Amino acid sequence: MFILGGYIFVLFLFPFFFHYLFTILLTQNNLNIFIITVGLFSKFFLILFTYWFLNHLKYNFITPNKQYILVILTEIIVLSIFGIIGYAAVDVTVSYSPFLICILLLSIFVLIIMNGIYLNRIYTEKMQYEKQLQKEKYIKQSLRLIQNISYDIDDKKHRIHWILEHIKHLNNDTNPEISKAIEQYQSKNTYQKLVASKNPVFDILISVKINRLQDDNISIKPFFEISQNEKYDDLDFIDVISEILDYVKRHNEITLHIKGQGIYTLVELYSENDFYDYDRCKIESDLIVKKKNIYKDGIYYMKFLLKGTDDDVRENL
């Protein structure tokens, strides 16, 4: 309030000062030259003072978009119209062109429409962005809850596993039926460890996928070299990896290797046996830059290079 009040005081001080400075022009009956001289000098020194004032305060105007020029133009034209009408009202000898006023009013009308369209678009984009943030927030909260539940279930299954082992040890084959029932249960309910890459959405969804494949007699050994990054929690990214795993043949043991390479991610599957259904693998995704299958030194490889936020391919497989 103090700074604004001081600036408004200076705004009136400059015309007042130059009014007395150029009073000599009034004595010579040069009214028009007097008004123009006082106006130009007062505005020129006001601009210099404003420039010095802003630099002294080190104040930066933060505008979210350069389109605010529309608002500035509208305000300038409105003030110009008020200025023209004001001079005409104060001094009856001053005349103005009605055509000029109509042009200025028409410009204001067009600028107001443009401002409305632009602000409406900004508001729509903001609402969509807010909705997306809320959606991602609820998804992450739900997935963290699922992750906690999964850890709890996993811990209980682990305890059940060792309880059954203890029962089998106490039974000591005195009752073969008990040992057989325990072995059957353990074969169908093996202890499952969740993925832990510090990316919560990625961890829980990939863990669920790996565990489902394990139920289909597909043993996957995960090996991840990725850091904590929001791009790994992106649902489209996770869907691509899930779809890649859909083409693994049953009764196979493979290693899933995911490695971060800058803005790219290398997804690599390999095994000693031919494990992939290459003929049926037709994944349609804009995230996949390249895919390649290789047989080298007795190992079968299936490689996918996924892009991040940049469309340029930095390196090959």
GROMACS .gro file of C-alpha atoms in nm:
model
  317
    1MET     CA    1   0.000   0.000   0.000
    2PHE     CA    2   0.285   0.240   0.087
    3ILE     CA    3   0.470   0.171  -0.240
    4LEU     CA    4   0.153   0.205  -0.447
    5GLY     CA    5   0.055   0.528  -0.269
    6GLY     CA    6   0.402   0.670  -0.319
    7TYR     CA    7   0.396   0.589  -0.690
    8ILE     CA    8   0.053   0.751  -0.735
    9PHE     CA    9   0.189   1.062  -0.558
   10VAL     CA   10   0.482   1.074  -0.805
   11LEU     CA   11   0.235   1.022  -1.090
   12PHE     CA   12   0.067   1.352  -0.999
   13LEU     CA   13   0.390   1.524  -0.894
   14PHE     CA   14   0.557   1.524  -1.238
   15PRO     CA   15   0.276   1.711  -1.422
   16PHE     CA   16   0.251   1.955  -1.130
   17PHE     CA   17   0.626   2.020  -1.140
   18PHE     CA   18   0.648   2.069  -1.517
   19HIS     CA   19   0.333   2.284  -1.511
   20TYR     CA   20   0.520   2.544  -1.307
   21LEU     CA   21   0.845   2.488  -1.495
   22PHE     CA   22   0.693   2.580  -1.831
   23THR     CA   23   0.461   2.856  -1.707
   24ILE     CA   24   0.654   3.097  -1.930
   25LEU     CA   25   0.480   2.943  -2.230
   26LEU     CA   26   0.142   3.051  -2.091
   27THR     CA   27   0.257   3.412  -2.072
   28GLN     CA   28   0.330   3.391  -2.445
   29ASN     CA   29  -0.022   3.260  -2.518
   30ASN     CA   30   0.109   2.922  -2.642
   31LEU     CA   31  -0.152   2.711  -2.469
   32ASN     CA   32  -0.132   2.411  -2.704
   33ILE     CA   33   0.248   2.402  -2.696
   34PHE     CA   34   0.234   2.433  -2.316
   35ILE     CA   35  -0.005   2.134  -2.280
   36ILE     CA   36   0.199   1.917  -2.521
   37THR     CA   37   0.532   2.009  -2.359
   38VAL     CA   38   0.414   1.946  -2.004
   39GLY     CA   39   0.250   1.617  -2.105
   40LEU     CA   40   0.553   1.484  -2.293
   41PHE     CA   41   0.811   1.583  -2.030
   42SER     CA   42   0.602   1.453  -1.738
   43LYS     CA   43   0.541   1.115  -1.907
   44PHE     CA   44   0.903   1.084  -2.022
   45PHE     CA   45   1.040   1.140  -1.671
   46LEU     CA   46   0.768   0.918  -1.526
   47ILE     CA   47   0.886   0.633  -1.752
   48LEU     CA   48   1.246   0.688  -1.643
   49PHE     CA   49   1.143   0.697  -1.279
   50THR     CA   50   0.935   0.379  -1.321
   51TYR     CA   51   1.227   0.199  -1.485
   52TRP     CA   52   1.462   0.303  -1.203
   53PHE     CA   53   1.199   0.219  -0.941
   54LEU     CA   54   1.143  -0.136  -1.069
   55ASN     CA   55   1.516  -0.203  -1.099
   56HIS     CA   56   1.573  -0.068  -0.750
   57LEU     CA   57   1.304  -0.293  -0.605
   58LYS     CA   58   1.419  -0.586  -0.824
   59TYR     CA   59   1.054  -0.668  -0.882
   60ASN     CA   60   0.956  -0.901  -1.164
   61PHE     CA   61   0.610  -0.912  -1.313
   62ILE     CA   62   0.510  -1.278  -1.317
   63THR     CA   63   0.260  -1.344  -1.595
   64PRO     CA   64   0.163  -1.704  -1.677
   65ASN     CA   65   0.131  -1.635  -2.047
   66LYS     CA   66   0.235  -1.376  -2.302
   67GLN     CA   67  -0.128  -1.357  -2.420
   68TYR     CA   68  -0.182  -1.102  -2.140
   69ILE     CA   69  -0.090  -0.850  -2.411
   70LEU     CA   70  -0.459  -0.870  -2.510
   71VAL     CA   71  -0.561  -0.741  -2.170
   72ILE     CA   72  -0.301  -0.461  -2.185
   73LEU     CA   73  -0.416  -0.351  -2.534
   74THR     CA   74  -0.779  -0.346  -2.420
   75GLU     CA   75  -0.694  -0.130  -2.120
   76ILE     CA   76  -0.487   0.111  -2.330
   77ILE     CA   77  -0.769   0.162  -2.583
   78VAL     CA   78  -1.029   0.207  -2.308
   79LEU     CA   79  -0.811   0.469  -2.137
   80SER     CA   80  -0.755   0.640  -2.475
   81ILE     CA   81  -1.130   0.668  -2.531
   82PHE     CA   82  -1.181   0.809  -2.181
   83GLY     CA   83  -0.896   1.053  -2.244
   84ILE     CA   84  -1.043   1.177  -2.573
   85ILE     CA   85  -1.393   1.216  -2.429
   86GLY     CA   86  -1.250   1.375  -2.112
   87TYR     CA   87  -1.057   1.641  -2.306
   88ALA     CA   88  -1.364   1.715  -2.515
   89ALA     CA   89  -1.574   1.756  -2.200
   90VAL     CA   90  -1.324   1.988  -2.028
   91ASP     CA   91  -1.235   2.198  -2.330
   92VAL     CA   92  -1.525   2.266  -2.568
   93THR     CA   93  -1.282   2.387  -2.832
   94VAL     CA   94  -1.136   2.036  -2.862
   95SER     CA   95  -1.301   1.823  -3.131
   96TYR     CA   96  -1.261   1.455  -3.207
   97SER     CA   97  -1.354   1.232  -3.495
   98PRO     CA   98  -1.661   1.011  -3.433
   99PHE     CA   99  -1.510   0.768  -3.684
  100LEU     CA  100  -1.200   0.733  -3.461
  101ILE     CA  101  -1.418   0.664  -3.156
  102CYS     CA  102  -1.616   0.400  -3.350
  103ILE     CA  103  -1.293   0.230  -3.460
  104LEU     CA  104  -1.165   0.225  -3.101
  105LEU     CA  105  -1.497   0.091  -2.968
  106LEU     CA  106  -1.498  -0.178  -3.237
  107SER     CA  107  -1.140  -0.270  -3.140
  108ILE     CA  108  -1.247  -0.302  -2.776
  109PHE     CA  109  -1.537  -0.525  -2.878
  110VAL     CA  110  -1.305  -0.754  -3.077
  111LEU     CA  111  -1.046  -0.762  -2.798
  112ILE     CA  112  -1.309  -0.845  -2.536
  113ILE     CA  113  -1.426  -1.141  -2.748
  114MET     CA  114  -1.066  -1.256  -2.795
  115ASN     CA  115  -1.003  -1.222  -2.420
  116GLY     CA  116  -1.316  -1.424  -2.347
  117ILE     CA  117  -1.216  -1.702  -2.587
  118TYR     CA  118  -0.860  -1.712  -2.455
  119LEU     CA  119  -0.960  -1.705  -2.087
  120ASN     CA  120  -1.222  -1.973  -2.149
  121ARG     CA  121  -0.957  -2.193  -2.314
  122ILE     CA  122  -0.717  -2.131  -2.025
  123TYR     CA  123  -0.992  -2.217  -1.775
  124THR     CA  124  -1.080  -2.537  -1.963
  125GLU     CA  125  -0.714  -2.645  -1.976
  126LYS     CA  126  -0.673  -2.565  -1.607
  127MET     CA  127  -0.982  -2.770  -1.513
  128GLN     CA  128  -0.862  -3.065  -1.723
  129TYR     CA  129  -0.520  -3.040  -1.561
  130GLU     CA  130  -0.677  -3.028  -1.212
  131LYS     CA  131  -0.895  -3.329  -1.293
  132GLN     CA  132  -0.592  -3.521  -1.418
  133LEU     CA  133  -0.400  -3.434  -1.101
  134GLN     CA  134  -0.691  -3.548  -0.885
  135LYS     CA  135  -0.724  -3.868  -1.087
  136GLU     CA  136  -0.354  -3.947  -1.053
  137LYS     CA  137  -0.369  -3.864  -0.683
  138TYR     CA  138  -0.657  -4.106  -0.622
  139ILE     CA  139  -0.492  -4.374  -0.837
  140LYS     CA  140  -0.168  -4.348  -0.640
  141GLN     CA  141  -0.355  -4.354  -0.309
  142SER     CA  142  -0.549  -4.663  -0.420
  143LEU     CA  143  -0.235  -4.834  -0.542
  144ARG     CA  144  -0.050  -4.759  -0.220
  145LEU     CA  145  -0.341  -4.911  -0.030
  146ILE     CA  146  -0.333  -5.217  -0.258
  147GLN     CA  147   0.043  -5.235  -0.213
  148ASN     CA  148   0.010  -5.234   0.166
  149ILE     CA  149  -0.258  -5.502   0.148
  150SER     CA  150  -0.040  -5.707  -0.086
  151TYR     CA  151   0.256  -5.682   0.151
  152ASP     CA  152   0.030  -5.792   0.435
  153ILE     CA  153  -0.103  -6.088   0.235
  154ASP     CA  154   0.248  -6.175   0.124
  155ASP     CA  155   0.368  -6.172   0.484
  156LYS     CA  156   0.081  -6.399   0.593
  157LYS     CA  157   0.150  -6.641   0.307
  158HIS     CA  158   0.512  -6.651   0.413
  159ARG     CA  159   0.410  -6.735   0.769
  160ILE     CA  160   0.170  -7.005   0.646
  161HIS     CA  161   0.451  -7.150   0.436
  162TRP     CA  162   0.677  -7.191   0.738
  163ILE     CA  163   0.393  -7.318   0.959
  164LEU     CA  164   0.323  -7.590   0.702
  165GLU     CA  165   0.694  -7.670   0.688
  166HIS     CA  166   0.692  -7.706   1.065
  167ILE     CA  167   0.383  -7.930   1.052
  168LYS     CA  168   0.546  -8.143   0.781
  169HIS     CA  169   0.859  -8.172   0.996
  170LEU     CA  170   0.654  -8.276   1.301
  171ASN     CA  171   0.460  -8.524   1.090
  172ASN     CA  172   0.789  -8.685   0.982
  173ASP     CA  173   0.611  -8.886   0.709
  174THR     CA  174   0.400  -9.072   0.968
  175ASN     CA  175   0.098  -8.971   0.764
  176PRO     CA  176   0.186  -8.950   0.392
  177GLU     CA  177  -0.149  -8.787   0.312
  178ILE     CA  178  -0.065  -8.484   0.527
  179SER     CA  179   0.274  -8.440   0.361
  180LYS     CA  180   0.119  -8.478   0.016
  181ALA     CA  181  -0.152  -8.219   0.088
  182ILE     CA  182   0.108  -7.973   0.218
  183GLU     CA  183   0.328  -8.018  -0.088
  184GLN     CA  184   0.033  -7.966  -0.322
  185TYR     CA  185  -0.061  -7.644  -0.143
  186GLN     CA  186   0.297  -7.516  -0.150
  187SER     CA  187   0.334  -7.591  -0.519
  188LYS     CA  188   0.029  -7.379  -0.598
  189ASN     CA  189   0.098  -7.104  -0.346
  190THR     CA  190   0.465  -7.027  -0.364
  191TYR     CA  191   0.597  -6.735  -0.171
  192GLN     CA  192   0.576  -6.422  -0.390
  193LYS     CA  193   0.798  -6.123  -0.334
  194LEU     CA  194   0.684  -5.785  -0.461
  195VAL     CA  195   0.892  -5.563  -0.689
  196ALA     CA  196   1.051  -5.271  -0.504
  197SER     CA  197   1.195  -5.003  -0.735
  198LYS     CA  198   1.064  -4.707  -0.527
  199ASN     CA  199   0.807  -4.631  -0.798
  200PRO     CA  200   0.482  -4.729  -0.620
  201VAL     CA  201   0.245  -4.757  -0.919
  202PHE     CA  202   0.503  -4.943  -1.126
  203ASP     CA  203   0.592  -5.177  -0.840
  204ILE     CA  204   0.241  -5.292  -0.756
  205LEU     CA  205   0.115  -5.334  -1.115
  206ILE     CA  206   0.427  -5.516  -1.238
  207SER     CA  207   0.420  -5.733  -0.925
  208VAL     CA  208   0.060  -5.830  -0.996
  209LYS     CA  209   0.151  -5.910  -1.357
  210ILE     CA  210   0.452  -6.123  -1.258
  211ASN     CA  211   0.249  -6.314  -1.000
  212ARG     CA  212  -0.027  -6.384  -1.252
  213LEU     CA  213   0.227  -6.517  -1.498
  214GLN     CA  214   0.370  -6.735  -1.224
  215ASP     CA  215   0.023  -6.889  -1.182
  216ASP     CA  216   0.048  -6.980  -1.554
  217ASN     CA  217   0.376  -7.164  -1.493
  218ILE     CA  218   0.589  -6.878  -1.620
  219SER     CA  219   0.870  -6.802  -1.379
  220ILE     CA  220   1.001  -6.448  -1.415
  221LYS     CA  221   1.311  -6.322  -1.240
  222PRO     CA  222   1.291  -5.940  -1.226
  223PHE     CA  223   1.610  -5.737  -1.249
  224PHE     CA  224   1.556  -5.361  -1.260
  225GLU     CA  225   1.810  -5.080  -1.299
  226ILE     CA  226   1.577  -4.782  -1.280
  227SER     CA  227   1.569  -4.481  -1.051
  228GLN     CA  228   1.271  -4.321  -0.883
  229ASN     CA  229   1.100  -4.128  -1.163
  230GLU     CA  230   0.742  -4.032  -1.245
  231LYS     CA  231   0.770  -4.169  -1.598
  232TYR     CA  232   0.785  -4.525  -1.463
  233ASP     CA  233   0.453  -4.471  -1.284
  234ASP     CA  234   0.287  -4.367  -1.608
  235LEU     CA  235   0.004  -4.611  -1.685
  236ASP     CA  236   0.077  -4.617  -2.060
  237PHE     CA  237   0.437  -4.715  -1.988
  238ILE     CA  238   0.328  -4.993  -1.752
  239ASP     CA  239   0.067  -5.118  -2.001
  240VAL     CA  240   0.337  -5.158  -2.268
  241ILE     CA  241   0.553  -5.371  -2.036
  242SER     CA  242   0.249  -5.576  -1.936
  243GLU     CA  243   0.164  -5.633  -2.302
  244ILE     CA  244   0.525  -5.732  -2.377
  245LEU     CA  245   0.501  -6.003  -2.109
  246ASP     CA  246   0.175  -6.134  -2.257
  247TYR     CA  247   0.367  -6.305  -2.538
  248VAL     CA  248   0.591  -6.516  -2.315
  249LYS     CA  249   0.525  -6.886  -2.370
  250ARG     CA  250   0.417  -7.106  -2.082
  251HIS     CA  251   0.644  -7.341  -1.887
  252ASN     CA  252   0.941  -7.108  -1.920
  253GLU     CA  253   1.189  -6.943  -1.689
  254ILE     CA  254   1.300  -6.599  -1.804
  255THR     CA  255   1.475  -6.291  -1.670
  256LEU     CA  256   1.305  -5.953  -1.706
  257HIS     CA  257   1.568  -5.679  -1.720
  258ILE     CA  258   1.452  -5.315  -1.726
  259LYS     CA  259   1.725  -5.054  -1.748
  260GLY     CA  260   1.699  -4.675  -1.762
  261GLN     CA  261   1.902  -4.509  -2.036
  262GLY     CA  262   1.846  -4.134  -2.002
  263ILE     CA  263   1.510  -4.050  -2.154
  264TYR     CA  264   1.487  -4.408  -2.287
  265THR     CA  265   1.421  -4.738  -2.117
  266LEU     CA  266   1.552  -5.075  -2.232
  267VAL     CA  267   1.317  -5.368  -2.163
  268GLU     CA  268   1.502  -5.696  -2.211
  269LEU     CA  269   1.383  -6.056  -2.168
  270TYR     CA  270   1.620  -6.351  -2.198
  271SER     CA  271   1.634  -6.723  -2.128
  272GLU     CA  272   1.827  -7.035  -2.221
  273ASN     CA  273   1.519  -7.170  -2.401
  274ASP     CA  274   1.316  -7.018  -2.681
  275PHE     CA  275   1.052  -6.849  -2.470
  276TYR     CA  276   0.883  -6.584  -2.684
  277ASP     CA  277   0.599  -6.599  -2.935
  278TYR     CA  278   0.760  -6.381  -3.200
  279ASP     CA  279   0.493  -6.442  -3.466
  280ARG     CA  280   0.207  -6.321  -3.246
  281CYS     CA  281   0.393  -6.026  -3.095
  282LYS     CA  282   0.223  -5.729  -3.262
  283ILE     CA  283   0.228  -5.455  -3.000
  284GLU     CA  284   0.098  -5.119  -3.120
  285SER     CA  285   0.238  -4.839  -2.906
  286ASP     CA  286   0.396  -4.500  -2.974
  287LEU     CA  287   0.633  -4.560  -2.682
  288ILE     CA  288   0.818  -4.841  -2.861
  289VAL     CA  289   1.109  -4.704  -3.064
  290LYS     CA  290   1.260  -5.040  -3.165
  291LYS     CA  291   1.223  -5.408  -3.093
  292LYS     CA  292   1.459  -5.693  -3.175
  293ASN     CA  293   1.500  -6.064  -3.104
  294ILE     CA  294   1.853  -6.210  -3.083
  295TYR     CA  295   2.007  -6.553  -3.028
  296LYS     CA  296   2.360  -6.522  -2.895
  297ASP     CA  297   2.589  -6.760  -2.706
  298GLY     CA  298   2.306  -7.002  -2.636
  299ILE     CA  299   2.077  -6.732  -2.493
  300TYR     CA  300   1.752  -6.610  -2.649
  301TYR     CA  301   1.692  -6.234  -2.617
  302MET     CA  302   1.387  -6.015  -2.680
  303LYS     CA  303   1.462  -5.642  -2.657
  304PHE     CA  304   1.241  -5.334  -2.663
  305LEU     CA  305   1.356  -4.972  -2.654
  306LEU     CA  306   1.092  -4.741  -2.506
  307LYS     CA  307   1.112  -4.366  -2.545
  308GLY     CA  308   1.045  -4.105  -2.281
  309THR     CA  309   0.954  -3.742  -2.350
  310ASP     CA  310   1.181  -3.694  -2.654
  311ASP     CA  311   1.096  -3.832  -2.998
  312ASP     CA  312   1.457  -3.857  -3.118
  313VAL     CA  313   1.624  -4.194  -3.086
  314ARG     CA  314   1.949  -4.152  -2.897
  315GLU     CA  315   2.092  -4.499  -2.927
  316ASN     CA  316   2.021  -4.835  -3.083
  317LEU     CA  317   1.952  -5.166  -2.915
   0.00000   0.00000   0.00000
